[in-house]
Amino acid sequence: MVKILLMGAQGQVGIELQHTLSSLGAVIALGRSALDLTQRQQIDQQIEAHQPQVIVNAAAYTAVDKAEAEPDLAAAINAIAPGVMAEAADRIGATLVHLSTDYVFDGTQSQPYREDSPTHPQSVYGHTKQQGEEAIRQACDRHFILRTAWVYGAYGKSNFVKTMLRLGAEREELRVVMDQVGSPTWARDIGGAIAALLQAANTSEASLYGTYHFTNSGVASWYDFAVAIFEEAQYLWFPLQVKRVVPITTAEFRTPAHRPAYSVLSTTKIAGLMGTPPHWRTSLRKMLAQWQTHQSLER
């Protein structure tokens, strides 16, 4: 049986991966309490102790704005730690799967970014994620780098969907940015894509290693996404007070970190292996139903 070492097991993607990867083998799930990614020795010790055939890194420093004030910590987790994992994976002959981001691009294109599009990150977060990618490519040939974007899920910390529902239950009016465009992506679909990618690599005679993009299909602004969240939540009888969602510009909602205006990723490459990803609105509907059930069970 394949032994899979999962880093970042308690994040919104990591929790989903615990389920999706279980069909491929035995999953050893490590969360923050079990592994400090700023400590190289701990990473090496865990990999040497478990001797996995596959390492999946779903851990990251994802506080985009906070990273501007904590560049060293962001770099330790997003840039240095993946390189350490890659070196260890290469040493024991394991495959490394690493999650990356649309923030490695500058957002100035008007057509979907391909895997070979030039990167030009505009934030500390984006720079550190790009550095992590490069460290992996240099240290380990047997790797998959999966870039994704606008991630949300029922588990883990707060995300855009949860924030909108919390604010929508408290306020009658919300102002949401309408000039940043991307593809909202459900964490469960990312987990499924990683499992499918590993399965395809296991059964194919050709080498499939390299960089891939995966998001849900379709395109939306943050404003479009917020409106859809409230429409779907209302259908499921979520408690809401919101009556108006007002579109605003990025200039009206300043943040410490620069965000790409256009971060749509081309999924043509990965679709050739596993088909077209589900539409973001379909996945949003499923996530809200999942979260509603999860909340009911916790009461």
XYZ file of N, CA and C in Angstrom, residues 110-206:
291
model
N -5.315 39.470 -20.081
C -6.761 39.471 -20.291
C -7.235 38.112 -20.791
N -6.357 37.126 -20.749
C -6.705 35.751 -21.094
C -6.096 34.820 -20.053
N -6.682 33.619 -19.881
C -6.229 32.739 -18.794
C -4.726 32.454 -18.831
N -4.118 32.482 -17.656
C -2.698 32.176 -17.531
C -2.469 30.682 -17.705
N -1.502 30.343 -18.553
C -1.113 28.953 -18.728
C 0.034 28.630 -17.766
N 0.322 27.340 -17.672
C 1.393 26.902 -16.768
C 2.745 27.500 -17.151
N 2.940 27.765 -18.452
C 4.223 28.316 -18.901
C 4.190 29.833 -19.087
N 3.124 30.489 -18.657
C 3.076 31.953 -18.724
C 4.128 32.541 -17.783
N 4.746 33.658 -18.161
C 5.761 34.269 -17.282
C 5.159 34.679 -15.941
N 5.865 34.360 -14.873
C 5.411 34.768 -13.536
C 5.984 36.149 -13.218
N 5.217 36.903 -12.444
C 5.660 38.241 -12.059
C 4.892 38.653 -10.804
N 5.181 38.018 -9.679
C 4.406 38.278 -8.467
C 4.533 39.724 -7.992
N 3.461 40.233 -7.385
C 3.399 41.629 -6.967
C 3.272 41.787 -5.451
N 3.374 40.704 -4.710
C 3.234 40.759 -3.253
C 4.268 39.849 -2.611
N 4.488 40.040 -1.318
C 5.396 39.155 -0.579
C 4.901 37.723 -0.662
N 3.602 37.536 -0.453
C 3.018 36.198 -0.546
C 3.317 35.577 -1.907
N 3.047 36.304 -2.977
C 3.289 35.787 -4.322
C 4.748 35.469 -4.571
N 5.632 36.356 -4.117
C 7.076 36.129 -4.289
C 7.523 34.863 -3.566
N 7.058 34.677 -2.328
C 7.501 33.501 -1.568
C 6.956 32.211 -2.170
N 5.739 32.256 -2.692
C 5.189 31.060 -3.336
C 5.952 30.735 -4.618
N 6.342 31.758 -5.374
C 7.143 31.525 -6.573
C 8.498 30.923 -6.208
N 9.107 31.428 -5.145
C 10.393 30.900 -4.702
C 10.273 29.440 -4.272
N 9.157 29.090 -3.643
C 8.913 27.700 -3.269
C 8.824 26.801 -4.487
N 8.127 27.272 -5.520
C 8.043 26.505 -6.776
C 9.435 26.236 -7.342
N 10.251 27.291 -7.411
C 11.579 27.154 -8.012
C 12.462 26.213 -7.199
N 12.339 26.279 -5.884
C 13.139 25.386 -5.031
C 12.783 23.928 -5.294
N 11.509 23.654 -5.497
C 11.060 22.287 -5.774
C 11.580 21.816 -7.124
N 11.467 22.673 -8.146
C 11.917 22.278 -9.494
C 13.412 21.969 -9.519
N 14.173 22.693 -8.724
C 15.620 22.490 -8.710
C 16.026 21.238 -7.937
N 15.227 20.844 -6.945
C 15.655 19.769 -6.034
C 15.065 18.404 -6.335
N 13.901 18.349 -7.002
C 13.214 17.062 -7.141
C 12.498 16.973 -8.485
N 12.900 16.013 -9.303
C 12.257 15.829 -10.611
C 10.850 15.256 -10.469
N 10.641 14.421 -9.465
C 9.346 13.743 -9.286
C 8.395 14.651 -8.497
N 7.941 15.707 -9.147
C 7.075 16.644 -8.440
C 5.847 17.037 -9.273
N 4.797 17.390 -8.558
C 3.629 18.059 -9.137
C 3.445 19.373 -8.390
N 3.446 20.473 -9.114
C 3.090 21.772 -8.543
C 1.705 22.111 -9.076
N 0.753 22.272 -8.184
C -0.623 22.549 -8.579
C -0.996 23.960 -8.143
N -1.084 24.856 -9.123
C -1.523 26.224 -8.812
C -3.045 26.283 -8.794
N -3.580 26.973 -7.816
C -5.021 27.135 -7.714
C -5.330 28.568 -7.281
N -6.603 28.884 -7.046
C -6.971 30.271 -6.766
C -8.316 30.354 -6.053
N -8.504 31.425 -5.301
C -9.792 31.777 -4.696
C -10.403 30.586 -3.946
N -9.607 29.980 -3.086
C -9.997 28.734 -2.439
C -10.944 28.992 -1.257
N -11.949 28.160 -1.144
C -12.866 28.204 -0.001
C -13.281 26.774 0.321
N -13.759 26.551 1.545
C -14.218 25.220 1.920
C -15.003 25.265 3.213
N -15.576 24.149 3.558
C -16.405 24.064 4.761
C -15.562 23.940 6.024
N -14.309 23.513 5.872
C -13.461 23.270 7.034
C -12.324 24.285 7.084
N -11.527 24.195 8.139
C -10.386 25.083 8.269
C -10.779 26.476 8.712
N -9.867 27.419 8.497
C -10.080 28.783 8.948
C -11.083 29.516 8.070
N -11.229 30.796 8.372
C -12.170 31.630 7.619
C -11.743 31.756 6.161
N -12.711 31.909 5.285
C -12.464 32.163 3.872
C -13.532 33.130 3.379
N -13.514 33.462 2.104
C -14.424 34.482 1.587
C -15.885 34.093 1.785
N -16.217 32.840 1.543
C -17.607 32.400 1.694
C -18.056 32.547 3.143
N -17.253 32.064 4.067
C -17.624 32.154 5.477
C -17.702 33.608 5.943
N -16.780 34.439 5.464
C -16.801 35.851 5.835
C -18.061 36.537 5.317
N -18.416 36.271 4.074
C -19.629 36.873 3.515
C -20.868 36.442 4.293
N -20.954 35.187 4.648
C -22.130 34.711 5.386
C -22.181 35.303 6.792
N -21.011 35.459 7.414
C -20.987 36.080 8.741
C -21.431 37.541 8.671
N -20.875 38.285 7.713
C -21.239 39.692 7.570
C -22.679 39.849 7.071
N -23.088 38.931 6.201
C -24.444 38.987 5.675
C -25.510 38.713 6.717
N -25.117 38.050 7.799
C -26.043 37.804 8.900
C -26.114 38.987 9.860
N -25.144 39.922 9.731
C -25.065 41.053 10.660
C -25.474 42.380 10.030
N -25.294 42.526 8.719
C -25.467 43.826 8.067
C -26.493 43.755 6.929
N -27.075 44.910 6.632
C -28.014 44.996 5.518
C -27.310 45.328 4.207
N -26.148 45.955 4.291
C -25.424 46.349 3.076
C -23.959 45.948 3.173
N -23.439 45.386 2.089
C -22.020 45.033 2.005
C -21.440 45.623 0.726
N -20.180 46.036 0.807
C -19.468 46.592 -0.348
C -18.368 45.608 -0.738
N -18.405 45.170 -1.999
C -17.494 44.114 -2.445
C -16.836 44.522 -3.767
N -15.548 44.223 -3.872
C -14.756 44.601 -5.049
C -15.261 43.900 -6.311
N -15.405 44.687 -7.373
C -15.940 44.123 -8.617
C -14.926 44.124 -9.763
N -13.710 44.678 -9.545
C -12.737 44.745 -10.642
C -11.541 43.814 -10.437
N -11.721 42.774 -9.624
C -10.774 41.662 -9.554
C -11.525 40.405 -9.986
N -10.956 39.690 -10.943
C -11.655 38.567 -11.582
C -10.847 37.286 -11.452
N -11.542 36.199 -11.128
C -10.880 34.903 -11.008
C -11.883 33.775 -11.040
N -11.487 32.618 -10.523
C -12.350 31.431 -10.528
C -12.441 30.868 -9.114
N -13.564 31.107 -8.410
C -13.738 30.523 -7.079
C -13.574 29.003 -7.132
N -12.865 28.444 -6.150
C -12.523 27.022 -6.221
C -12.747 26.342 -4.875
N -13.527 25.270 -4.900
C -13.872 24.519 -3.702
C -12.719 23.617 -3.294
N -12.375 23.634 -2.013
C -11.269 22.821 -1.506
C -11.472 21.336 -1.793
N -12.706 20.871 -1.741
C -12.950 19.446 -2.009
C -12.588 19.085 -3.448
N -12.859 19.983 -4.384
C -12.505 19.713 -5.781
C -10.990 19.699 -5.963
N -10.271 20.539 -5.216
C -8.806 20.510 -5.269
C -8.302 19.167 -4.749
N -8.871 18.703 -3.643
C -8.495 17.402 -3.107
C -8.726 16.287 -4.112
N -9.848 16.345 -4.798
C -10.146 15.346 -5.824
C -9.182 15.420 -6.993
N -8.793 16.634 -7.370
C -7.864 16.807 -8.488
C -6.482 16.244 -8.160
N -6.020 16.464 -6.928
C -4.713 15.931 -6.528
C -4.732 14.407 -6.523
N -5.810 13.835 -5.996
C -5.929 12.367 -6.002
C -5.952 11.834 -7.426
N -6.691 12.502 -8.303
C -6.788 12.069 -9.704
C -5.442 12.205 -10.416
N -4.707 13.270 -10.093
C -3.400 13.486 -10.708
C -2.423 12.384 -10.300
N -2.433 12.037 -9.032
C -1.559 10.960 -8.557
C -1.953 9.615 -9.151
N -3.255 9.390 -9.276
C -3.740 8.147 -9.881
C -3.327 8.056 -11.341
N -3.443 9.175 -12.062
C -3.049 9.198 -13.469
C -1.553 8.945 -13.622
N -0.760 9.530 -12.741
C 0.693 9.334 -12.795
C 1.064 7.887 -12.510
N 0.275 7.227 -11.673
C 0.550 5.842 -11.284
C 0.217 4.856 -12.394
N -0.747 5.225 -13.231
C -1.211 4.301 -14.269
C -0.671 4.621 -15.657
N -0.085 5.808 -15.836
C 0.402 6.211 -17.157
C 1.843 5.764 -17.360
N 2.148 5.389 -18.576
C 3.525 5.019 -18.901
C 4.382 6.257 -19.138
N 3.727 7.375 -19.491
C 4.467 8.614 -19.735
C 4.651 9.377 -18.423
